[in-house]
């Protein structure tokens, strides 16, 4: 079963946009996200409706982040993308009158609901600013390691 990677892709694009001076075209973002520019435009359109990004047409046009990175959470982005299912696993519903199936489904439903609530609560605690800061730290560490290796 294919996993829904829209949230991860959107985060990837937004972090590139945060580091880039000026607008980024759908084509450039498509390269970053390893997808088609049409997919980028469709996805960025959802973010534009939510007030997270803006677009400008023309030669110097493209997509820019308009929201404060410190206020945009992973949960908000998850919701903007249409709240795709958190888990790819689910219940068996082939014999709904079966009492065993009902018992199993009740237990699984309770566990899925609890796990999803926990994950969404965690998503609400992580902002784009948090991710941007983590990226900056990792980038600085990589540059420092490369600098050490080149000094020899």
mmCIF file of C-alpha atoms in Angstrom:
data_model
loop_
_atom_site.group_PDB
_atom_site.id
_atom_site.type_symbol
_atom_site.label_atom_id
_atom_site.label_comp_id
_atom_site.label_asym_id
_atom_site.label_seq_id
_atom_site.Cartn_x
_atom_site.Cartn_y
_atom_site.Cartn_z
ATOM 1 C CA UNK A 1 0.000 0.000 0.000
ATOM 2 C CA UNK A 2 1.391 3.392 -1.013
ATOM 3 C CA UNK A 3 1.836 5.866 1.807
ATOM 4 C CA UNK A 4 0.476 9.402 1.561
ATOM 5 C CA UNK A 5 3.559 11.623 1.498
ATOM 6 C CA UNK A 6 1.846 14.956 0.779
ATOM 7 C CA UNK A 7 2.620 16.391 4.216
ATOM 8 C CA UNK A 8 6.281 15.461 3.919
ATOM 9 C CA UNK A 9 6.447 16.883 0.388
ATOM 10 C CA UNK A 10 4.766 20.135 1.417
ATOM 11 C CA UNK A 11 7.136 20.530 4.354
ATOM 12 C CA UNK A 12 10.077 19.924 2.028
ATOM 13 C CA UNK A 13 8.838 22.605 -0.389
ATOM 14 C CA UNK A 14 8.059 25.123 2.356
ATOM 15 C CA UNK A 15 11.514 24.760 3.888
ATOM 16 C CA UNK A 16 13.121 25.335 0.475
ATOM 17 C CA UNK A 17 10.903 28.396 0.053
ATOM 18 C CA UNK A 18 11.874 29.681 3.506
ATOM 19 C CA UNK A 19 15.559 29.501 2.586
ATOM 20 C CA UNK A 20 15.108 31.043 -0.858
ATOM 21 C CA UNK A 21 15.163 34.797 -1.465
ATOM 22 C CA UNK A 22 12.169 35.652 -3.599
ATOM 23 C CA UNK A 23 9.440 33.607 -5.253
ATOM 24 C CA UNK A 24 9.974 30.020 -6.408
ATOM 25 C CA UNK A 25 8.286 28.739 -9.542
ATOM 26 C CA UNK A 26 6.155 25.611 -9.638
ATOM 27 C CA UNK A 27 8.798 24.051 -11.879
ATOM 28 C CA UNK A 28 11.589 24.702 -9.377
ATOM 29 C CA UNK A 29 9.489 23.405 -6.495
ATOM 30 C CA UNK A 30 8.561 20.341 -8.564
ATOM 31 C CA UNK A 31 12.268 19.530 -8.875
ATOM 32 C CA UNK A 32 12.706 19.896 -5.103
ATOM 33 C CA UNK A 33 9.679 17.671 -4.462
ATOM 34 C CA UNK A 34 10.441 15.204 -7.274
ATOM 35 C CA UNK A 35 6.970 15.656 -8.744
ATOM 36 C CA UNK A 36 5.093 17.406 -11.526
ATOM 37 C CA UNK A 37 4.526 21.200 -11.558
ATOM 38 C CA UNK A 38 0.765 20.577 -11.847
ATOM 39 C CA UNK A 39 0.872 18.729 -8.515
ATOM 40 C CA UNK A 40 2.794 21.642 -7.004
ATOM 41 C CA UNK A 41 0.245 24.183 -8.264
ATOM 42 C CA UNK A 42 -2.662 22.116 -6.938
ATOM 43 C CA UNK A 43 -1.014 21.675 -3.535
ATOM 44 C CA UNK A 44 0.177 25.266 -3.261
ATOM 45 C CA UNK A 45 -3.344 26.367 -4.169
ATOM 46 C CA UNK A 46 -4.597 24.685 -0.992
ATOM 47 C CA UNK A 47 -1.923 26.484 1.013
ATOM 48 C CA UNK A 48 -2.824 29.791 -0.667
ATOM 49 C CA UNK A 49 -6.482 29.349 0.341
ATOM 50 C CA UNK A 50 -5.286 28.825 3.926
ATOM 51 C CA UNK A 51 -3.216 32.033 3.824
ATOM 52 C CA UNK A 52 0.131 30.264 4.117
ATOM 53 C CA UNK A 53 1.548 31.100 0.682
ATOM 54 C CA UNK A 54 0.889 33.591 -2.107
ATOM 55 C CA UNK A 55 1.533 33.445 -5.812
ATOM 56 C CA UNK A 56 2.506 36.049 -8.359
ATOM 57 C CA UNK A 57 2.343 35.691 -12.125
ATOM 58 C CA UNK A 58 4.871 36.843 -14.645
ATOM 59 C CA UNK A 59 8.579 36.618 -15.309
ATOM 60 C CA UNK A 60 9.595 37.201 -11.678
ATOM 61 C CA UNK A 61 6.569 35.382 -10.285
ATOM 62 C CA UNK A 62 6.186 32.222 -8.297
ATOM 63 C CA UNK A 63 5.236 31.076 -4.811
ATOM 64 C CA UNK A 64 6.240 32.775 -1.563
ATOM 65 C CA UNK A 65 5.477 32.062 2.073
ATOM 66 C CA UNK A 66 3.228 34.740 3.564
ATOM 67 C CA UNK A 67 2.564 33.210 6.980
ATOM 68 C CA UNK A 68 4.837 33.505 9.986
ATOM 69 C CA UNK A 69 6.813 30.239 10.193
ATOM 70 C CA UNK A 70 6.358 30.249 13.960
ATOM 71 C CA UNK A 71 2.576 30.036 13.671
ATOM 72 C CA UNK A 72 2.183 27.322 11.020
ATOM 73 C CA UNK A 73 2.042 23.862 12.601
ATOM 74 C CA UNK A 74 2.284 20.409 11.119
ATOM 75 C CA UNK A 75 -1.292 19.826 12.278
ATOM 76 C CA UNK A 76 -2.506 22.878 10.399
ATOM 77 C CA UNK A 77 -0.783 21.678 7.232
ATOM 78 C CA UNK A 78 -2.196 18.180 7.714
ATOM 79 C CA UNK A 79 -5.683 19.693 7.926
ATOM 80 C CA UNK A 80 -5.124 21.963 4.904
ATOM 81 C CA UNK A 81 -4.156 18.922 2.844
ATOM 82 C CA UNK A 82 -7.519 17.348 3.600
ATOM 83 C CA UNK A 83 -6.605 15.320 6.686
ATOM 84 C CA UNK A 84 -5.382 12.199 4.928
ATOM 85 C CA UNK A 85 -5.509 9.030 6.986
ATOM 86 C CA UNK A 86 -2.769 8.867 9.571
ATOM 87 C CA UNK A 87 -2.495 5.084 9.430
ATOM 88 C CA UNK A 88 -2.514 2.841 6.377
ATOM 89 C CA UNK A 89 -3.786 -0.098 8.428
ATOM 90 C CA UNK A 90 -7.441 -0.617 9.164
ATOM 91 C CA UNK A 91 -10.183 -2.958 10.215
ATOM 92 C CA UNK A 92 -11.489 -6.008 8.482
ATOM 93 C CA UNK A 93 -15.147 -5.474 7.563
ATOM 94 C CA UNK A 94 -15.931 -8.519 5.508
ATOM 95 C CA UNK A 95 -18.399 -10.061 7.996
ATOM 96 C CA UNK A 96 -19.882 -7.238 10.067
ATOM 97 C CA UNK A 97 -22.277 -9.595 11.885
ATOM 98 C CA UNK A 98 -19.378 -11.692 13.213
ATOM 99 C CA UNK A 99 -18.929 -11.064 16.938
ATOM 100 C CA UNK A 100 -15.209 -11.837 16.756
ATOM 101 C CA UNK A 101 -14.758 -9.248 14.010
ATOM 102 C CA UNK A 102 -16.775 -6.746 16.054
ATOM 103 C CA UNK A 103 -14.570 -7.322 19.110
ATOM 104 C CA UNK A 104 -11.364 -7.021 17.108
ATOM 105 C CA UNK A 105 -12.581 -3.879 15.341
ATOM 106 C CA UNK A 106 -13.634 -2.257 18.607
ATOM 107 C CA UNK A 107 -10.183 -2.842 20.104
ATOM 108 C CA UNK A 108 -8.389 -1.646 16.967
ATOM 109 C CA UNK A 109 -10.639 1.401 16.627
ATOM 110 C CA UNK A 110 -9.881 2.444 20.188
ATOM 111 C CA UNK A 111 -6.127 2.032 19.653
ATOM 112 C CA UNK A 112 -6.179 3.879 16.303
ATOM 113 C CA UNK A 113 -8.219 6.742 17.756
ATOM 114 C CA UNK A 114 -5.880 7.110 20.735
ATOM 115 C CA UNK A 115 -2.727 6.915 18.597
ATOM 116 C CA UNK A 116 -4.068 9.403 16.048
ATOM 117 C CA UNK A 117 -5.026 11.896 18.766
ATOM 118 C CA UNK A 118 -1.535 11.623 20.263
ATOM 119 C CA UNK A 119 0.132 12.143 16.884
ATOM 120 C CA UNK A 120 -2.071 15.114 15.991
ATOM 121 C CA UNK A 121 -1.331 16.675 19.387
ATOM 122 C CA UNK A 122 2.387 16.326 18.618
ATOM 123 C CA UNK A 123 1.839 17.802 15.132
ATOM 124 C CA UNK A 124 0.249 20.827 16.823
ATOM 125 C CA UNK A 125 3.464 21.380 18.817
ATOM 126 C CA UNK A 126 5.809 21.487 15.795
ATOM 127 C CA UNK A 127 6.010 24.638 13.674
ATOM 128 C CA UNK A 128 7.701 25.433 10.392
ATOM 129 C CA UNK A 129 10.074 27.614 12.411
ATOM 130 C CA UNK A 130 11.081 24.539 14.438
ATOM 131 C CA UNK A 131 11.834 22.614 11.245
ATOM 132 C CA UNK A 132 13.696 25.555 9.711
ATOM 133 C CA UNK A 133 15.855 25.859 12.840
ATOM 134 C CA UNK A 134 16.609 22.129 12.787
ATOM 135 C CA UNK A 135 17.537 22.339 9.109
ATOM 136 C CA UNK A 136 19.828 25.328 9.779
ATOM 137 C CA UNK A 137 21.538 23.423 12.601
ATOM 138 C CA UNK A 138 22.055 20.327 10.439
ATOM 139 C CA UNK A 139 23.313 22.429 7.542
ATOM 140 C CA UNK A 140 25.827 24.214 9.790
ATOM 141 C CA UNK A 141 27.035 20.877 11.183
ATOM 142 C CA UNK A 142 27.536 19.467 7.677
ATOM 143 C CA UNK A 143 29.425 22.566 6.563
ATOM 144 C CA UNK A 144 31.620 22.371 9.674
ATOM 145 C CA UNK A 145 32.415 18.690 8.985
ATOM 146 C CA UNK A 146 33.291 19.454 5.371
ATOM 147 C CA UNK A 147 35.464 22.338 6.503
ATOM 148 C CA UNK A 148 37.353 20.044 8.923
ATOM 149 C CA UNK A 149 37.902 17.471 6.188
ATOM 150 C CA UNK A 150 39.198 20.081 3.757
ATOM 151 C CA UNK A 151 41.623 21.556 6.306
ATOM 152 C CA UNK A 152 43.838 18.500 6.262
#
